[in-house]
Every structure is written in C-alpha cells, then in structure tokens.
Amino acid sequence: MIILGIDTSCDDTSVAVTDDFRVLSNIISSQDDIHAPWGGVVPNLARRAHEQNFPLVFKQALEQAKISEKEIDAIAVTQGHGLAISLEVGVQQARDIATRLQKPLIAVHHSEGHFVASLAADQSGHAPIMLNQIKFPALAILVAGGQTQLVSVSSFGHYEIIGETVDDALGEAFDKAARLLGLGYPGGAELSQKAVHGNAKAYQLPRPMRNSGDLNVSYAGLKTAFLRLVTEIKAQSQSEEFTTEQIQDLAASFQCAAIETLLIKVKKAIEMYGFRQVFLGGGVAANSFLRDRLTSLVNNHAAQLFFPYSTQLCRDNAAMIAVAGYLKAQKNEFVDNINNLDRDPQLTLPQ
Ligand code: KG4
C-alpha cells in the first residue's frame, strides 16, 4: 500500500512516501536557520515556512520515491499534537490532496509516529523489527525537543503514559545547556559531539527526582544547577569564554546527568512492568551515549532495544507518520469526512 505521509507539527516540513513498511522517500526541510536567531521556534515564522516549503518538499518526495500522484493509495497526516498554526498547514494540504486524488485520509497522532518508527524498513525491506515480532506490552521511550515520555504500548493504537517530564523535555534541556555553552541552536547534537571528548565526572550535577517513587522525570533543577556551575566557572576564570577542555567536560557532565536521570526511570519501568522490548524514538534518540547506556540497561534485563534504522526517522519526519498511517489503514481507521478533519494541537494518545 502506497502512503503519502505529511508532518508539519512543529518546525520541520516533511513529506514521505512509503510502500507498506518500506520508506521510498522521507524529505525533511528543516527550519533551524529561521528560528536560530530567536533561540526557539517562532510559530508565525514556522507557519510561513511550512506554506512556502510544502510544494517543493511534496514534489521531491514523489520524485525520490519514483511514483506519480495517481499511485498513492492513501494520505496520512499528523493531526496533533503540536503547534496549532503549523499543524494547520499539513492538515489543509492533506485534505486538498485527498480531495483532488479522491483517496482516503488517515489522521495520525504525532507521538504514535515516533513509537512505530522502528518498524520502518529501508529500500531493501530491512527493518529493525517486524510487526509480528513485537511482544506486547512494550515500552516506548519518546525523547524529543518538546516531549519526554515513557509509554506502555499494549498494542498499536492503545497507549498508557506511565511516566513523563514534569517540566522541560530532554531535548529542550540539551538545547538550553548547549546555549549556555555557546553552541548554537538547536544545540543538542553539537553538545553530544563535544561530550565525546570530555570527562563526564569532571563536574557534579544532580539527577533530579531519582527517588520520587514514580516514573516521572524533571529537568528544570538540572538546568538551574548547570547555569550555576557555568556562572561559577566564568567568575573563577574571570572570562566569558570557556577553554575547549572546559566545554568538553561541561558537555560530558551535563549529558551524563541528563541521560542518567532518564535511565533511572527506564530501569524502574522495566522492573515494574516486566517489559521485554523497548522502542526508542524522538530527536534525542540519535544520541549515541543514550543508545549505548540504554542498550546495556535493557540487555541486563534480558530485554531488547529497538531504534529506527536512520536518524532521519528519529527526528520529526513524515515517514513515521506514513507507517503509523499504514497500521491504521489495516484497521480501516480512515477519516469519515475529509473536509471535517481539523488540526488538534492537544490531541491525546488513544488508550
Ligand atoms: O523529535 P525532534 O526532531 O523534534 C522536536 O520534538 O522538537 O527533536 C529535536 C530535538 C532537539 O532538541 C535536538 O537538540 C535534539 O532533539 N537532538 C539531540 C541530538 N540530536 C538531536 N539531543 C541530544 N543529542 C543528540 N545527538
């Protein structure tokens, strides 16, 4: 089944084409340069960029997939959650395309896309895991710029949030720490690169809420502690600039604290629920320190860890929405009235 996927939930314009689980194209037009001067996503600018970028991204997705519009069997679009005025652009486009091609429309929850991204297969049909190999209930870990959640997946379409951040998301915490180190926006990936050469034990930072008794995490306290540390170092050296070694050690110490904060709760979740399989998704899933530490943790509990075959499938992208759409199409979950589909920025996960 050929699915056209569309995601404009935040600041990336993405259109993809999939054939069942196989990703034929996954075009992502990043708006990082547009939002960088403001240090965060500016909704009006995001909307305008989505409107400008969409036609080209759509064209490229079809070209790279080597399919014509007529071959599309269904259109899957992110309905929510996300930025209302960004979502609006994708939903409007999806409605227009579905009407023009007279094809069914599938509404997808953005997080559901991240949960199923490990099922996406490359051009030769290889995927980290296949649908019939999944052992439910499984644990889905979503680590993105806007969200940090631990979700128990009893089957696709049925989710229970068992833990989440009570303040900042993990990606957001990385970006704020990166900013304090002068690493640009969004600085998560760059911070993790600096951390590779640093000593994670160089500076002591807290692991907030480690003994909270629940599966929630918090990053606000860590962010404040990091700000204090950075300010102290600058005051001591009487310089606004860090040395290369200081940046690397600060990055490594922050990364270790931020990720251990999450892993303490992941361990607890696996022990409490007895999960045998763990799925990692979201932009921070590209972080190799997280992948390595999580792999050891999961293996020590005789469980298996899966993450998407490419980092393009970790960040916000439309191929994961197309895959989630394909799973919904198998259950005949199409939008009843195409013209009535509206974006829902607060859309909750189906239970
Ligand atoms: O899922 P995503 O594309 O979109 C949002 O939810 O916004 O995630 C983007 C986030 C950003 O905060 C970015 O800095 C972070 O993922 N990120 C990373 C890494 N790569 C991307 N954070 C830490 N380490 C990385 N390697």
Short mmCIF file of C-alpha atoms and ligand atoms in Angstrom, two decimals:
data_model
loop_
_atom_site.label_atom_id
_atom_site.label_comp_id
_atom_site.label_asym_id
_atom_site.label_seq_id
_atom_site.Cartn_x
_atom_site.Cartn_y
_atom_site.Cartn_z
CA MET A 1 0.00 0.00 0.00
CA ILE A 2 1.48 3.34 -1.07
CA ILE A 3 1.02 6.01 1.60
CA LEU A 4 1.85 9.68 1.35
CA GLY A 5 2.87 10.92 4.83
CA ILE A 6 2.78 14.56 5.90
CA ASP A 7 4.15 16.11 9.10
CA THR A 8 4.20 19.83 9.88
CA SER A 9 3.72 19.51 13.64
CA CYS A 10 6.46 21.94 14.67
CA ASP A 11 9.37 23.41 12.73
CA ASP A 12 10.17 20.78 10.10
CA THR A 13 8.22 20.44 6.85
CA SER A 14 8.23 16.77 5.94
CA VAL A 15 6.60 14.66 3.23
CA ALA A 16 7.32 10.96 2.71
CA VAL A 17 6.19 8.05 0.58
CA THR A 18 6.07 4.51 1.96
CA ASP A 19 5.13 1.18 0.45
CA ASP A 20 3.76 -0.88 3.37
CA PHE A 21 6.68 -0.52 5.83
CA ARG A 22 9.29 0.37 3.20
CA VAL A 23 10.40 4.01 3.10
CA LEU A 24 10.63 5.15 -0.53
CA SER A 25 11.33 8.78 0.36
CA ASN A 26 11.42 10.91 3.51
CA ILE A 27 12.08 14.57 2.70
CA ILE A 28 12.62 16.90 5.64
CA SER A 29 13.00 20.64 5.20
CA SER A 30 14.49 21.99 8.43
CA GLN A 31 13.66 25.49 9.66
CA ASP A 32 16.53 25.60 12.18
CA ASP A 33 18.19 28.56 10.44
CA ILE A 34 14.96 30.56 10.55
CA HIS A 35 14.42 30.05 14.28
CA ALA A 36 18.06 30.11 15.42
CA PRO A 37 18.25 33.90 15.90
CA TRP A 38 15.35 33.66 18.38
CA GLY A 39 16.73 30.64 20.23
CA GLY A 40 13.43 28.78 19.83
CA VAL A 41 10.55 28.14 17.45
CA VAL A 42 8.58 31.26 16.42
CA PRO A 43 5.09 29.99 15.46
CA ASN A 44 4.28 32.62 12.79
CA LEU A 45 7.60 32.08 11.06
CA ALA A 46 7.13 28.31 11.25
CA ARG A 47 3.74 28.54 9.56
CA ARG A 48 5.00 30.78 6.79
CA ALA A 49 7.98 28.50 6.13
CA HIS A 50 5.69 25.42 6.01
CA GLU A 51 3.50 27.15 3.43
CA GLN A 52 6.48 28.16 1.34
CA ASN A 53 8.30 24.82 1.60
CA PHE A 54 5.43 22.39 1.18
CA PRO A 55 5.08 22.34 -2.65
CA LEU A 56 8.79 21.62 -3.21
CA VAL A 57 9.02 19.06 -0.39
CA PHE A 58 5.94 17.28 -1.80
CA LYS A 59 7.41 17.27 -5.31
CA GLN A 60 10.76 15.94 -4.07
CA ALA A 61 9.07 13.18 -2.04
CA LEU A 62 7.26 11.88 -5.14
CA GLU A 63 10.33 12.21 -7.34
CA GLN A 64 12.63 10.41 -4.94
CA ALA A 65 10.05 7.65 -4.44
CA LYS A 66 9.68 7.43 -8.24
CA ILE A 67 5.90 7.35 -8.05
CA SER A 68 3.21 9.51 -9.58
CA GLU A 69 0.33 11.06 -7.62
CA LYS A 70 -2.06 8.51 -9.12
CA GLU A 71 -0.21 5.64 -7.43
CA ILE A 72 -0.88 6.98 -3.91
CA ASP A 73 -3.40 4.77 -2.10
CA ALA A 74 -3.94 6.94 1.00
CA ILE A 75 -2.70 10.09 2.71
CA ALA A 76 -1.61 10.07 6.37
CA VAL A 77 -1.18 13.37 8.18
CA THR A 78 -0.23 14.48 11.68
CA GLN A 79 -3.42 15.84 13.23
CA GLY A 80 -1.82 16.63 16.60
CA HIS A 81 -0.29 17.25 18.98
CA GLY A 82 1.93 20.14 18.07
CA LEU A 83 1.86 23.81 17.21
CA ALA A 84 -1.65 24.70 16.05
CA ILE A 85 -0.69 27.02 13.22
CA SER A 86 1.99 24.64 11.97
CA LEU A 87 -0.30 21.59 12.08
CA GLU A 88 -2.91 23.57 10.15
CA VAL A 89 -0.70 23.77 7.07
CA GLY A 90 -0.16 19.99 6.84
CA VAL A 91 -3.80 19.14 7.55
CA GLN A 92 -5.01 21.61 4.91
CA GLN A 93 -2.58 20.20 2.34
CA ALA A 94 -3.58 16.63 3.20
CA ARG A 95 -7.27 17.47 2.81
CA ASP A 96 -6.62 19.15 -0.56
CA ILE A 97 -4.53 16.26 -1.90
CA ALA A 98 -7.01 13.63 -0.67
CA THR A 99 -9.89 15.51 -2.30
CA ARG A 100 -8.03 16.06 -5.54
CA LEU A 101 -6.93 12.42 -5.81
CA GLN A 102 -10.13 11.01 -4.32
CA LYS A 103 -8.11 8.93 -1.84
CA PRO A 104 -8.77 8.15 1.83
CA LEU A 105 -7.24 10.26 4.58
CA ILE A 106 -5.73 8.94 7.82
CA ALA A 107 -5.28 11.16 10.90
CA VAL A 108 -2.21 10.29 12.98
CA HIS A 109 -1.06 11.30 16.47
CA HIS A 110 2.49 12.63 16.14
CA SER A 111 3.85 10.56 19.06
CA GLU A 112 2.38 7.39 17.58
CA GLY A 113 4.62 8.05 14.59
CA HIS A 114 7.69 8.07 16.86
CA PHE A 115 6.56 4.83 18.56
CA VAL A 116 6.26 2.92 15.28
CA ALA A 117 9.36 4.38 13.60
CA SER A 118 11.40 1.22 14.33
CA LEU A 119 9.03 -0.72 12.07
CA ALA A 120 10.05 1.41 9.10
CA ALA A 121 12.12 -0.57 6.59
CA ASP A 122 14.85 0.64 4.25
CA GLN A 123 14.71 0.38 0.44
CA SER A 124 15.64 -3.30 0.54
CA GLY A 125 12.91 -4.06 3.04
CA HIS A 126 15.07 -4.46 6.17
CA ALA A 127 13.62 -3.04 9.40
CA PRO A 128 14.99 -3.18 12.97
CA ILE A 129 11.89 -5.23 13.87
CA MET A 130 8.82 -6.55 12.09
CA LEU A 131 5.25 -6.26 13.29
CA ASN A 132 4.84 -9.99 14.02
CA GLN A 133 7.99 -9.94 16.22
CA ILE A 134 6.62 -7.40 18.68
CA LYS A 135 5.94 -8.64 22.19
CA PHE A 136 3.26 -6.51 23.82
CA PRO A 137 3.14 -4.79 26.19
CA ALA A 138 6.27 -2.95 25.05
CA LEU A 139 7.88 0.18 26.44
CA ALA A 140 8.11 3.19 24.11
CA ILE A 141 10.53 5.92 25.13
CA LEU A 142 9.94 9.26 23.43
CA VAL A 143 12.80 11.72 23.80
CA ALA A 144 12.25 14.83 21.70
CA GLY A 145 12.60 18.59 21.81
CA GLY A 146 9.04 19.03 23.05
CA GLN A 147 8.44 15.75 24.86
CA THR A 148 9.84 13.13 27.16
CA GLN A 149 7.56 10.21 27.85
CA LEU A 150 7.61 6.59 28.92
CA VAL A 151 4.64 4.84 27.34
CA SER A 152 3.30 1.34 27.81
CA VAL A 153 2.11 0.07 24.43
CA SER A 154 -0.43 -2.74 24.84
CA SER A 155 -0.93 -2.83 21.07
CA PHE A 156 -0.64 -0.25 18.30
CA GLY A 157 -3.41 2.23 18.94
CA HIS A 158 -3.50 1.57 22.69
CA TYR A 159 -1.14 3.56 24.87
CA GLU A 160 -0.71 4.45 28.52
CA ILE A 161 1.67 7.20 29.58
CA ILE A 162 3.41 5.74 32.63
CA GLY A 163 5.99 8.48 33.09
CA GLU A 164 6.81 11.88 31.65
CA THR A 165 8.67 15.08 32.30
CA VAL A 166 7.06 17.41 34.79
CA ASP A 167 8.77 20.44 33.21
CA ASP A 168 11.29 20.60 30.32
CA ALA A 169 11.73 17.88 27.72
CA LEU A 170 15.10 16.12 27.41
CA GLY A 171 15.85 17.73 24.01
CA GLU A 172 14.89 21.13 25.39
CA ALA A 173 17.27 20.61 28.33
CA PHE A 174 20.08 19.70 25.90
CA ASP A 175 19.33 22.80 23.82
CA LYS A 176 19.33 25.10 26.86
CA ALA A 177 22.61 23.64 28.14
CA ALA A 178 24.11 23.98 24.66
CA ARG A 179 23.09 27.62 24.59
CA LEU A 180 24.88 28.23 27.89
CA LEU A 181 27.99 26.76 26.30
CA GLY A 182 27.59 28.99 23.22
CA LEU A 183 26.93 26.04 20.92
CA GLY A 184 24.12 27.49 18.76
CA TYR A 185 20.56 26.29 18.17
CA PRO A 186 19.28 23.64 18.48
CA GLY A 187 22.49 22.56 20.16
CA GLY A 188 21.65 19.02 21.36
CA ALA A 189 23.62 17.24 18.66
CA GLU A 190 26.59 19.59 18.96
CA LEU A 191 26.67 19.26 22.74
CA SER A 192 26.78 15.49 22.40
CA GLN A 193 29.70 15.77 19.96
CA LYS A 194 31.65 17.91 22.42
CA ALA A 195 30.81 15.42 25.16
CA VAL A 196 32.56 12.59 23.29
CA HIS A 197 35.95 14.14 24.17
CA GLY A 198 35.01 15.23 27.69
CA ASN A 199 35.17 13.73 31.18
CA ALA A 200 31.65 13.07 32.48
CA LYS A 201 32.94 13.01 36.06
CA ALA A 202 34.62 16.42 35.83
CA TYR A 203 31.67 18.27 37.37
CA GLN A 204 28.99 17.08 39.77
CA LEU A 205 25.41 17.63 38.69
CA PRO A 206 22.14 16.35 40.21
CA ARG A 207 19.90 13.53 38.96
CA PRO A 208 16.57 15.18 39.89
CA MET A 209 13.59 13.14 41.12
CA ARG A 210 15.62 9.94 41.30
CA ASN A 211 13.80 8.92 44.47
CA SER A 212 10.38 10.32 43.58
CA GLY A 213 8.75 6.89 43.68
CA ASP A 214 7.08 7.40 40.28
CA LEU A 215 8.30 7.20 36.70
CA ASN A 216 8.34 10.95 36.04
CA VAL A 217 11.46 12.97 35.29
CA SER A 218 12.35 16.63 35.74
CA TYR A 219 14.98 18.74 34.02
CA ALA A 220 14.35 22.20 35.48
CA GLY A 221 16.58 21.57 38.53
CA LEU A 222 19.40 20.20 36.39
CA LYS A 223 19.18 23.23 34.12
CA THR A 224 19.43 25.58 37.12
CA ALA A 225 22.37 23.63 38.57
CA PHE A 226 24.12 23.77 35.20
CA LEU A 227 23.53 27.53 34.92
CA ARG A 228 25.00 27.99 38.41
CA LEU A 229 28.02 25.85 37.54
CA VAL A 230 28.67 27.70 34.29
CA THR A 231 28.37 31.08 36.06
CA GLU A 232 30.79 29.97 38.81
CA ILE A 233 33.38 28.78 36.28
CA LYS A 234 33.19 32.07 34.40
CA ALA A 235 33.51 34.05 37.64
CA GLN A 236 36.52 32.00 38.77
CA SER A 237 38.35 32.32 35.47
CA GLN A 238 37.23 35.96 35.09
CA SER A 239 36.44 35.19 31.48
CA GLU A 240 33.25 34.89 29.43
CA GLU A 241 34.97 32.28 27.25
CA PHE A 242 35.49 28.62 28.12
CA THR A 243 38.55 26.62 27.19
CA THR A 244 37.99 23.71 24.80
CA GLU A 245 38.58 21.29 27.69
CA GLN A 246 36.03 23.06 29.88
CA ILE A 247 33.38 22.91 27.13
CA GLN A 248 34.02 19.21 26.56
CA ASP A 249 33.92 18.37 30.29
CA LEU A 250 30.82 20.50 30.91
CA ALA A 251 29.08 18.90 27.92
CA ALA A 252 30.00 15.38 29.07
CA SER A 253 28.94 16.04 32.67
CA PHE A 254 25.62 17.54 31.58
CA GLN A 255 24.88 14.78 29.07
CA CYS A 256 25.62 12.08 31.63
CA ALA A 257 23.40 13.69 34.29
CA ALA A 258 20.52 14.32 31.85
CA ILE A 259 20.58 10.80 30.46
CA GLU A 260 21.08 9.04 33.80
CA THR A 261 18.06 10.99 35.09
CA LEU A 262 16.00 9.32 32.37
CA LEU A 263 17.62 5.87 32.66
CA ILE A 264 16.90 5.64 36.41
CA LYS A 265 13.19 5.76 35.50
CA VAL A 266 13.51 3.48 32.48
CA LYS A 267 15.11 0.82 34.73
CA LYS A 268 12.30 1.22 37.21
CA ALA A 269 9.67 0.96 34.43
CA ILE A 270 11.19 -2.28 33.08
CA GLU A 271 11.32 -3.78 36.57
CA MET A 272 7.79 -2.69 37.47
CA TYR A 273 6.11 -3.76 34.22
CA GLY A 274 8.41 -6.57 33.04
CA PHE A 275 8.75 -5.16 29.51
CA ARG A 276 10.64 -7.47 27.12
CA GLN A 277 11.00 -4.93 24.33
CA VAL A 278 11.88 -1.25 24.39
CA PHE A 279 11.41 1.21 21.48
CA LEU A 280 13.32 4.46 21.37
CA GLY A 281 12.16 7.46 19.30
CA GLY A 282 12.38 11.25 19.01
CA GLY A 283 15.23 13.59 18.06
CA VAL A 284 17.38 12.72 21.12
CA ALA A 285 17.24 9.03 20.11
CA ALA A 286 20.10 9.94 17.77
CA ASN A 287 22.35 10.45 20.83
CA SER A 288 24.93 7.65 20.91
CA PHE A 289 25.67 7.95 24.64
CA LEU A 290 21.94 7.39 25.30
CA ARG A 291 21.86 4.46 22.87
CA ASP A 292 24.90 2.79 24.43
CA ARG A 293 23.77 3.21 28.03
CA LEU A 294 20.22 2.17 27.20
CA THR A 295 21.44 -0.89 25.30
CA SER A 296 23.39 -2.08 28.38
CA LEU A 297 20.48 -1.40 30.70
CA VAL A 298 17.96 -3.21 28.50
CA ASN A 299 20.31 -6.16 27.88
CA ASN A 300 20.92 -6.50 31.62
CA HIS A 301 17.18 -7.00 32.00
CA ALA A 302 17.07 -9.67 29.26
CA ALA A 303 15.05 -7.32 27.08
CA GLN A 304 15.64 -5.98 23.55
CA LEU A 305 16.12 -2.38 22.42
CA PHE A 306 15.00 -1.09 19.01
CA PHE A 307 15.52 2.25 17.38
CA PRO A 308 14.84 3.42 13.81
CA TYR A 309 17.27 2.39 11.06
CA SER A 310 18.21 6.00 10.36
CA THR A 311 18.49 9.18 12.44
CA GLN A 312 16.17 10.82 9.89
CA LEU A 313 13.48 8.54 11.31
CA CYS A 314 14.28 9.58 14.91
CA ARG A 315 13.64 13.30 14.47
CA ASP A 316 10.31 14.75 13.34
CA ASN A 317 9.62 13.21 9.92
CA ALA A 318 6.76 12.14 7.70
CA ALA A 319 7.85 8.53 7.02
CA MET A 320 6.97 7.57 10.61
CA ILE A 321 3.54 9.19 10.10
CA ALA A 322 3.06 7.16 6.91
CA VAL A 323 3.99 3.94 8.76
CA ALA A 324 1.56 4.76 11.59
CA GLY A 325 -1.00 5.53 8.87
CA TYR A 326 -0.38 2.16 7.26
CA LEU A 327 -1.08 0.40 10.57
CA LYS A 328 -4.30 2.38 10.92
CA ALA A 329 -5.30 1.61 7.32
CA GLN A 330 -5.01 -2.12 8.15
CA LYS A 331 -7.71 -1.50 10.75
CA ASN A 332 -9.81 0.63 8.37
CA GLU A 333 -9.28 3.69 10.52
CA PHE A 334 -9.83 6.34 7.87
CA VAL A 335 -11.22 9.85 8.37
CA ASP A 336 -15.00 9.74 7.81
CA ASN A 337 -15.40 13.17 6.29
CA ILE A 338 -12.25 14.58 4.74
CA ASN A 339 -13.49 18.17 4.82
CA ASN A 340 -14.13 17.97 8.56
CA LEU A 341 -10.63 16.95 9.60
CA ASP A 342 -9.17 19.71 11.75
CA ARG A 343 -5.82 20.00 13.47
CA ASP A 344 -5.86 19.23 17.19
CA PRO A 345 -2.82 20.68 18.98
CA GLN A 346 -3.84 18.98 22.27
CA LEU A 347 -4.68 15.60 20.74
CA THR A 348 -4.26 12.88 23.36
CA LEU A 349 -2.84 9.43 22.69
CA PRO A 350 -5.53 6.79 22.02
CA GLN A 351 -5.90 4.47 25.02
O1 KG4 B 1 11.98 14.98 17.66
P1 KG4 B 1 12.61 16.26 17.27
O2 KG4 B 1 13.10 16.39 15.86
O3 KG4 B 1 11.64 17.46 17.39
C1 KG4 B 1 11.10 18.07 18.49
O4 KG4 B 1 10.38 17.44 19.28
O5 KG4 B 1 11.38 19.30 18.55
O6 KG4 B 1 13.79 16.52 18.31
C2 KG4 B 1 14.65 17.61 18.24
C3 KG4 B 1 15.46 17.63 19.50
C4 KG4 B 1 16.23 18.92 19.67
O7 KG4 B 1 16.05 19.37 20.99
C5 KG4 B 1 17.67 18.50 19.40
O8 KG4 B 1 18.65 19.30 20.04
C6 KG4 B 1 17.68 17.10 19.96
O9 KG4 B 1 16.44 16.57 19.52
N1 KG4 B 1 18.78 16.28 19.48
C7 KG4 B 1 19.75 15.78 20.28
C8 KG4 B 1 20.65 15.06 19.46
N2 KG4 B 1 20.19 15.16 18.17
C9 KG4 B 1 19.05 15.91 18.21
N3 KG4 B 1 19.92 15.87 21.61
C10 KG4 B 1 20.99 15.22 22.14
N4 KG4 B 1 21.87 14.52 21.42
C11 KG4 B 1 21.75 14.41 20.08
N5 KG4 B 1 22.64 13.71 19.37
#
